Amino acid sequence: GAVVSQHPSRVICKSGTSVKIECRSLDFQATTMFWYRQFPKQSLMLMATSNEGSKATYEQGVEKDKFLINHASLTLSTLTVTSAHPEDSSFYICSASHLGRGDTGELFFGEGSRLTVL
Amino acid sequence: GQNIDQPTEMTATEGAIVQINCTYQTSGFNGLFWYQQHAGEAPTFLSYNVLDGLEEKGRFSSFLSRSKGYSYLLLKELQMKDSASYLCAVRDSNYQLIWGAGTKLIIKP
């Protein structure tokens, strides 16, 4: 199956700093990538849909000025958590779908990035 | 509103069979997915159903009834490594994925 790589897998930062998380599709071109956040023992929560070359579409309640998403190429999307606070500590996961003839549109997930804000 | 229901937690014995149910109410339907997620890891794809019936893939099978808004994931010959959360997700008419809260499956020896 398709491979999506996410980096870093773990990051610890001080309150008030910014953190950038990268998501790469390694063997296919992903015109659309998705960013999720998952708190302990909860399901995935879609934060935004990232479209190559255009502005991301944010879900209701997600601050777009706080969670900056850039999708500059067909293989790379980045999520920047600006001025992070302890309540932003969570597991952030990116995913992409490979839509082509015969594909189901299944999502391929990156490994996830665990952010801890001190 | 859109809603997906699945049990919060299930327990089964190694070597046995377990069925995890998922019921959904969504705006349209364009496929149902099952994902497995081990603690601290990202989800991995297990199965996809868009037509009614049973899809079998090794030890795992997934069933769909669109008229009933119902699916189940069947796991046979359970192994300890199958201990994980199992997420049901439905793609609606806008091709948005709606996620269930997940079912935590605990396998006991």
Short mmCIF file of C-alpha atoms in Angstrom, two decimals:
data_model
loop_
_atom_site.label_atom_id
_atom_site.label_comp_id
_atom_site.label_asym_id
_atom_site.label_seq_id
_atom_site.Cartn_x
_atom_site.Cartn_y
_atom_site.Cartn_z
CA GLY A 1 0.00 0.00 0.00
CA ALA A 2 0.88 3.65 -0.19
CA VAL A 3 3.28 5.09 2.35
CA VAL A 4 2.84 8.27 4.33
CA SER A 5 5.64 9.46 6.56
CA GLN A 6 5.27 11.93 9.40
CA HIS A 7 7.99 13.71 11.32
CA PRO A 8 8.79 14.20 14.14
CA SER A 9 7.20 11.28 15.94
CA ARG A 10 7.62 12.93 19.31
CA VAL A 11 8.22 16.53 20.27
CA ILE A 12 8.40 18.28 23.59
CA CYS A 13 8.35 22.05 23.65
CA LYS A 14 7.94 24.93 26.02
CA SER A 15 4.71 26.85 26.26
CA GLY A 16 4.60 29.74 23.81
CA THR A 17 6.85 28.19 21.19
CA SER A 18 5.84 26.95 17.74
CA VAL A 19 6.16 23.42 16.47
CA LYS A 20 6.14 22.22 12.86
CA ILE A 21 5.04 18.73 11.86
CA GLU A 22 5.71 17.40 8.39
CA CYS A 23 3.67 14.86 6.46
CA ARG A 24 5.02 13.33 3.27
CA SER A 25 3.50 10.89 0.81
CA LEU A 26 6.48 8.81 -0.24
CA ASP A 27 5.30 6.86 -3.23
CA PHE A 28 2.28 8.71 -4.55
CA GLN A 29 1.04 12.22 -5.17
CA ALA A 30 -1.51 13.33 -2.63
CA THR A 31 -3.59 16.23 -3.82
CA THR A 32 -5.43 16.13 -0.52
CA MET A 33 -4.10 15.44 2.93
CA PHE A 34 -5.98 15.40 6.20
CA TRP A 35 -4.84 16.42 9.66
CA TYR A 36 -6.34 14.77 12.71
CA ARG A 37 -5.93 15.23 16.42
CA GLN A 38 -6.56 12.46 18.90
CA PHE A 39 -6.78 12.85 22.65
CA PRO A 40 -6.26 9.83 24.89
CA LYS A 41 -9.00 7.23 24.67
CA GLN A 42 -10.88 9.27 22.10
CA SER A 43 -11.44 8.84 18.39
CA LEU A 44 -9.87 10.81 15.61
CA MET A 45 -10.97 14.39 15.24
CA LEU A 46 -10.54 15.94 11.82
CA MET A 47 -8.88 19.31 12.12
CA ALA A 48 -8.51 20.35 8.53
CA THR A 49 -8.33 19.22 4.94
CA SER A 50 -5.20 20.32 3.16
CA ASN A 51 -5.35 20.87 -0.59
CA GLU A 52 -2.20 21.25 -2.65
CA GLY A 53 -1.70 24.80 -3.78
CA SER A 54 -4.66 26.27 -1.95
CA LYS A 55 -5.77 27.21 1.54
CA ALA A 56 -6.71 24.47 3.94
CA THR A 57 -10.31 23.92 4.91
CA TYR A 58 -10.67 23.93 8.68
CA GLU A 59 -13.31 22.14 10.69
CA GLN A 60 -15.56 24.10 12.96
CA GLY A 61 -13.90 25.02 16.20
CA VAL A 62 -10.34 24.67 14.91
CA GLU A 63 -8.39 27.94 15.00
CA LYS A 64 -6.74 28.43 11.64
CA ASP A 65 -4.41 31.10 13.00
CA LYS A 66 -3.16 28.70 15.62
CA PHE A 67 -2.87 25.61 13.46
CA LEU A 68 -1.18 26.73 10.26
CA ILE A 69 -1.35 24.27 7.41
CA ASN A 70 0.71 24.50 4.27
CA HIS A 71 0.46 22.11 1.32
CA ALA A 72 3.07 23.46 -1.05
CA SER A 73 3.64 20.33 -3.09
CA LEU A 74 1.87 17.12 -4.01
CA THR A 75 3.96 15.16 -1.53
CA LEU A 76 4.31 17.46 1.45
CA SER A 77 1.94 19.08 3.91
CA THR A 78 2.97 20.77 7.14
CA LEU A 79 1.10 21.60 10.30
CA THR A 80 2.51 24.34 12.52
CA VAL A 81 1.15 24.69 16.02
CA THR A 82 1.82 28.33 16.88
CA SER A 83 2.28 29.59 20.42
CA ALA A 84 1.65 26.13 21.79
CA HIS A 85 0.07 25.70 25.20
CA PRO A 86 -0.27 22.61 27.42
CA GLU A 87 -3.84 22.06 26.22
CA ASP A 88 -2.44 21.57 22.70
CA SER A 89 -0.64 18.46 23.89
CA SER A 90 -2.08 15.65 21.81
CA PHE A 91 -1.42 13.03 19.14
CA TYR A 92 -1.47 14.65 15.71
CA ILE A 93 -1.91 12.38 12.71
CA CYS A 94 -1.84 13.15 9.01
CA SER A 95 -3.32 11.04 6.28
CA ALA A 96 -3.68 11.01 2.53
CA SER A 97 -5.77 9.12 0.07
CA HIS A 98 -4.67 7.77 -3.23
CA LEU A 99 -7.59 8.25 -5.52
CA GLY A 100 -7.24 6.47 -8.77
CA ARG A 101 -9.07 3.94 -10.87
CA GLY A 102 -10.05 1.02 -8.70
CA ASP A 103 -8.97 2.69 -5.47
CA THR A 104 -11.35 2.68 -2.55
CA GLY A 105 -10.19 6.01 -1.28
CA GLU A 106 -8.84 4.40 1.87
CA LEU A 107 -6.72 6.65 3.99
CA PHE A 108 -3.06 6.00 4.54
CA PHE A 109 -1.88 7.41 7.81
CA GLY A 110 1.44 8.79 8.89
CA GLU A 111 2.97 7.42 12.04
CA GLY A 112 1.59 10.26 14.13
CA SER A 113 3.32 12.95 16.15
CA ARG A 114 2.94 13.14 19.89
CA LEU A 115 3.21 16.71 21.06
CA THR A 116 3.84 17.53 24.70
CA VAL A 117 3.78 21.19 25.67
CA LEU A 118 5.36 21.94 29.03
CA GLY B 1 -26.94 14.78 12.60
CA GLN B 2 -24.45 12.17 11.60
CA ASN B 3 -23.71 9.42 14.03
CA ILE B 4 -21.72 6.23 14.24
CA ASP B 5 -22.14 3.86 17.16
CA GLN B 6 -19.88 1.04 18.20
CA PRO B 7 -19.27 -0.58 21.58
CA THR B 8 -16.69 1.11 23.74
CA GLU B 9 -14.91 -2.04 24.83
CA MET B 10 -15.02 -5.80 24.26
CA THR B 11 -13.11 -8.68 25.75
CA ALA B 12 -12.39 -12.00 24.06
CA THR B 13 -10.20 -15.04 24.54
CA GLU B 14 -7.16 -15.93 22.47
CA GLY B 15 -8.11 -18.35 19.69
CA ALA B 16 -11.79 -17.40 19.79
CA ILE B 17 -13.96 -15.33 17.45
CA VAL B 18 -15.25 -11.83 18.13
CA GLN B 19 -17.70 -9.64 16.25
CA ILE B 20 -17.54 -5.85 16.57
CA ASN B 21 -20.71 -4.09 15.47
CA CYS B 22 -21.10 -0.64 13.97
CA THR B 23 -24.34 1.19 13.22
CA TYR B 24 -24.44 4.46 11.37
CA GLN B 25 -26.72 7.31 10.43
CA THR B 26 -25.12 9.57 7.86
CA SER B 27 -26.02 11.98 5.10
CA GLY B 28 -25.57 9.61 2.22
CA PHE B 29 -23.24 6.67 1.98
CA ASN B 30 -20.11 6.15 -0.09
CA GLY B 31 -18.44 3.30 1.68
CA LEU B 32 -17.59 2.02 5.14
CA PHE B 33 -14.09 1.44 6.45
CA TRP B 34 -12.63 -0.46 9.35
CA TYR B 35 -9.28 0.58 10.78
CA GLN B 36 -7.14 -0.96 13.49
CA GLN B 37 -5.25 1.26 15.89
CA HIS B 38 -2.76 0.03 18.44
CA ALA B 39 -2.16 2.24 21.44
CA GLY B 40 0.12 5.14 20.60
CA GLU B 41 0.14 4.38 16.89
CA ALA B 42 -1.71 5.66 13.86
CA PRO B 43 -4.62 3.67 12.41
CA THR B 44 -4.05 1.08 9.72
CA PHE B 45 -6.57 0.09 7.09
CA LEU B 46 -8.36 -3.22 7.51
CA SER B 47 -11.33 -3.33 5.18
CA TYR B 48 -13.68 -1.46 2.90
CA ASN B 49 -17.33 -2.23 2.09
CA VAL B 50 -19.51 -0.34 -0.34
CA LEU B 51 -21.91 -3.09 -1.39
CA ASP B 52 -24.00 -5.31 0.87
CA GLY B 53 -22.45 -8.55 1.92
CA LEU B 54 -19.37 -10.06 3.43
CA GLU B 55 -15.78 -9.22 2.51
CA GLU B 56 -13.26 -11.74 3.75
CA LYS B 57 -9.58 -11.05 4.15
CA GLY B 58 -7.68 -13.72 6.01
CA ARG B 59 -8.69 -13.84 9.67
CA PHE B 60 -10.71 -10.66 9.32
CA SER B 61 -14.10 -10.29 7.61
CA SER B 62 -16.36 -7.28 7.32
CA PHE B 63 -20.08 -7.27 6.63
CA LEU B 64 -22.34 -4.47 5.43
CA SER B 65 -26.09 -3.97 5.26
CA ARG B 66 -26.85 -0.56 3.82
CA SER B 67 -30.60 -0.86 4.38
CA LYS B 68 -30.00 -1.41 8.08
CA GLY B 69 -27.13 1.05 8.42
CA TYR B 70 -25.12 -1.75 9.95
CA SER B 71 -21.71 -3.31 9.65
CA TYR B 72 -19.63 -5.71 11.65
CA LEU B 73 -16.00 -6.70 11.76
CA LEU B 74 -15.39 -10.38 12.48
CA LEU B 75 -12.04 -11.48 13.84
CA LYS B 76 -11.27 -15.20 13.88
CA GLU B 77 -8.53 -17.18 15.60
CA LEU B 78 -7.79 -14.26 17.85
CA GLN B 79 -4.18 -13.55 18.71
CA MET B 80 -2.79 -11.42 21.50
CA LYS B 81 -1.54 -8.92 18.91
CA ASP B 82 -5.16 -8.26 17.91
CA SER B 83 -5.57 -6.28 21.13
CA ALA B 84 -6.21 -2.82 19.76
CA SER B 85 -8.93 -0.29 19.06
CA TYR B 86 -11.08 -0.88 15.99
CA LEU B 87 -12.48 2.19 14.30
CA CYS B 88 -15.51 2.21 12.05
CA ALA B 89 -15.71 5.10 9.57
CA VAL B 90 -18.35 5.98 6.98
CA ARG B 91 -17.87 8.20 3.96
CA ASP B 92 -20.90 10.39 3.45
CA SER B 93 -22.41 11.98 0.35
CA ASN B 94 -19.81 14.77 0.49
CA TYR B 95 -17.04 12.18 0.63
CA GLN B 96 -16.27 13.21 4.19
CA LEU B 97 -15.21 10.49 6.60
CA ILE B 98 -17.29 10.23 9.74
CA TRP B 99 -15.49 8.32 12.49
CA GLY B 100 -16.86 6.18 15.26
CA ALA B 101 -15.31 6.48 18.70
CA GLY B 102 -13.65 3.09 18.34
CA THR B 103 -13.98 -0.23 20.13
CA LYS B 104 -11.18 -1.26 22.43
CA LEU B 105 -10.67 -5.00 22.08
CA ILE B 106 -8.95 -6.79 24.93
CA ILE B 107 -7.65 -10.29 24.26
CA LYS B 108 -7.11 -12.56 27.23
CA PRO B 109 -4.98 -15.73 27.17
#
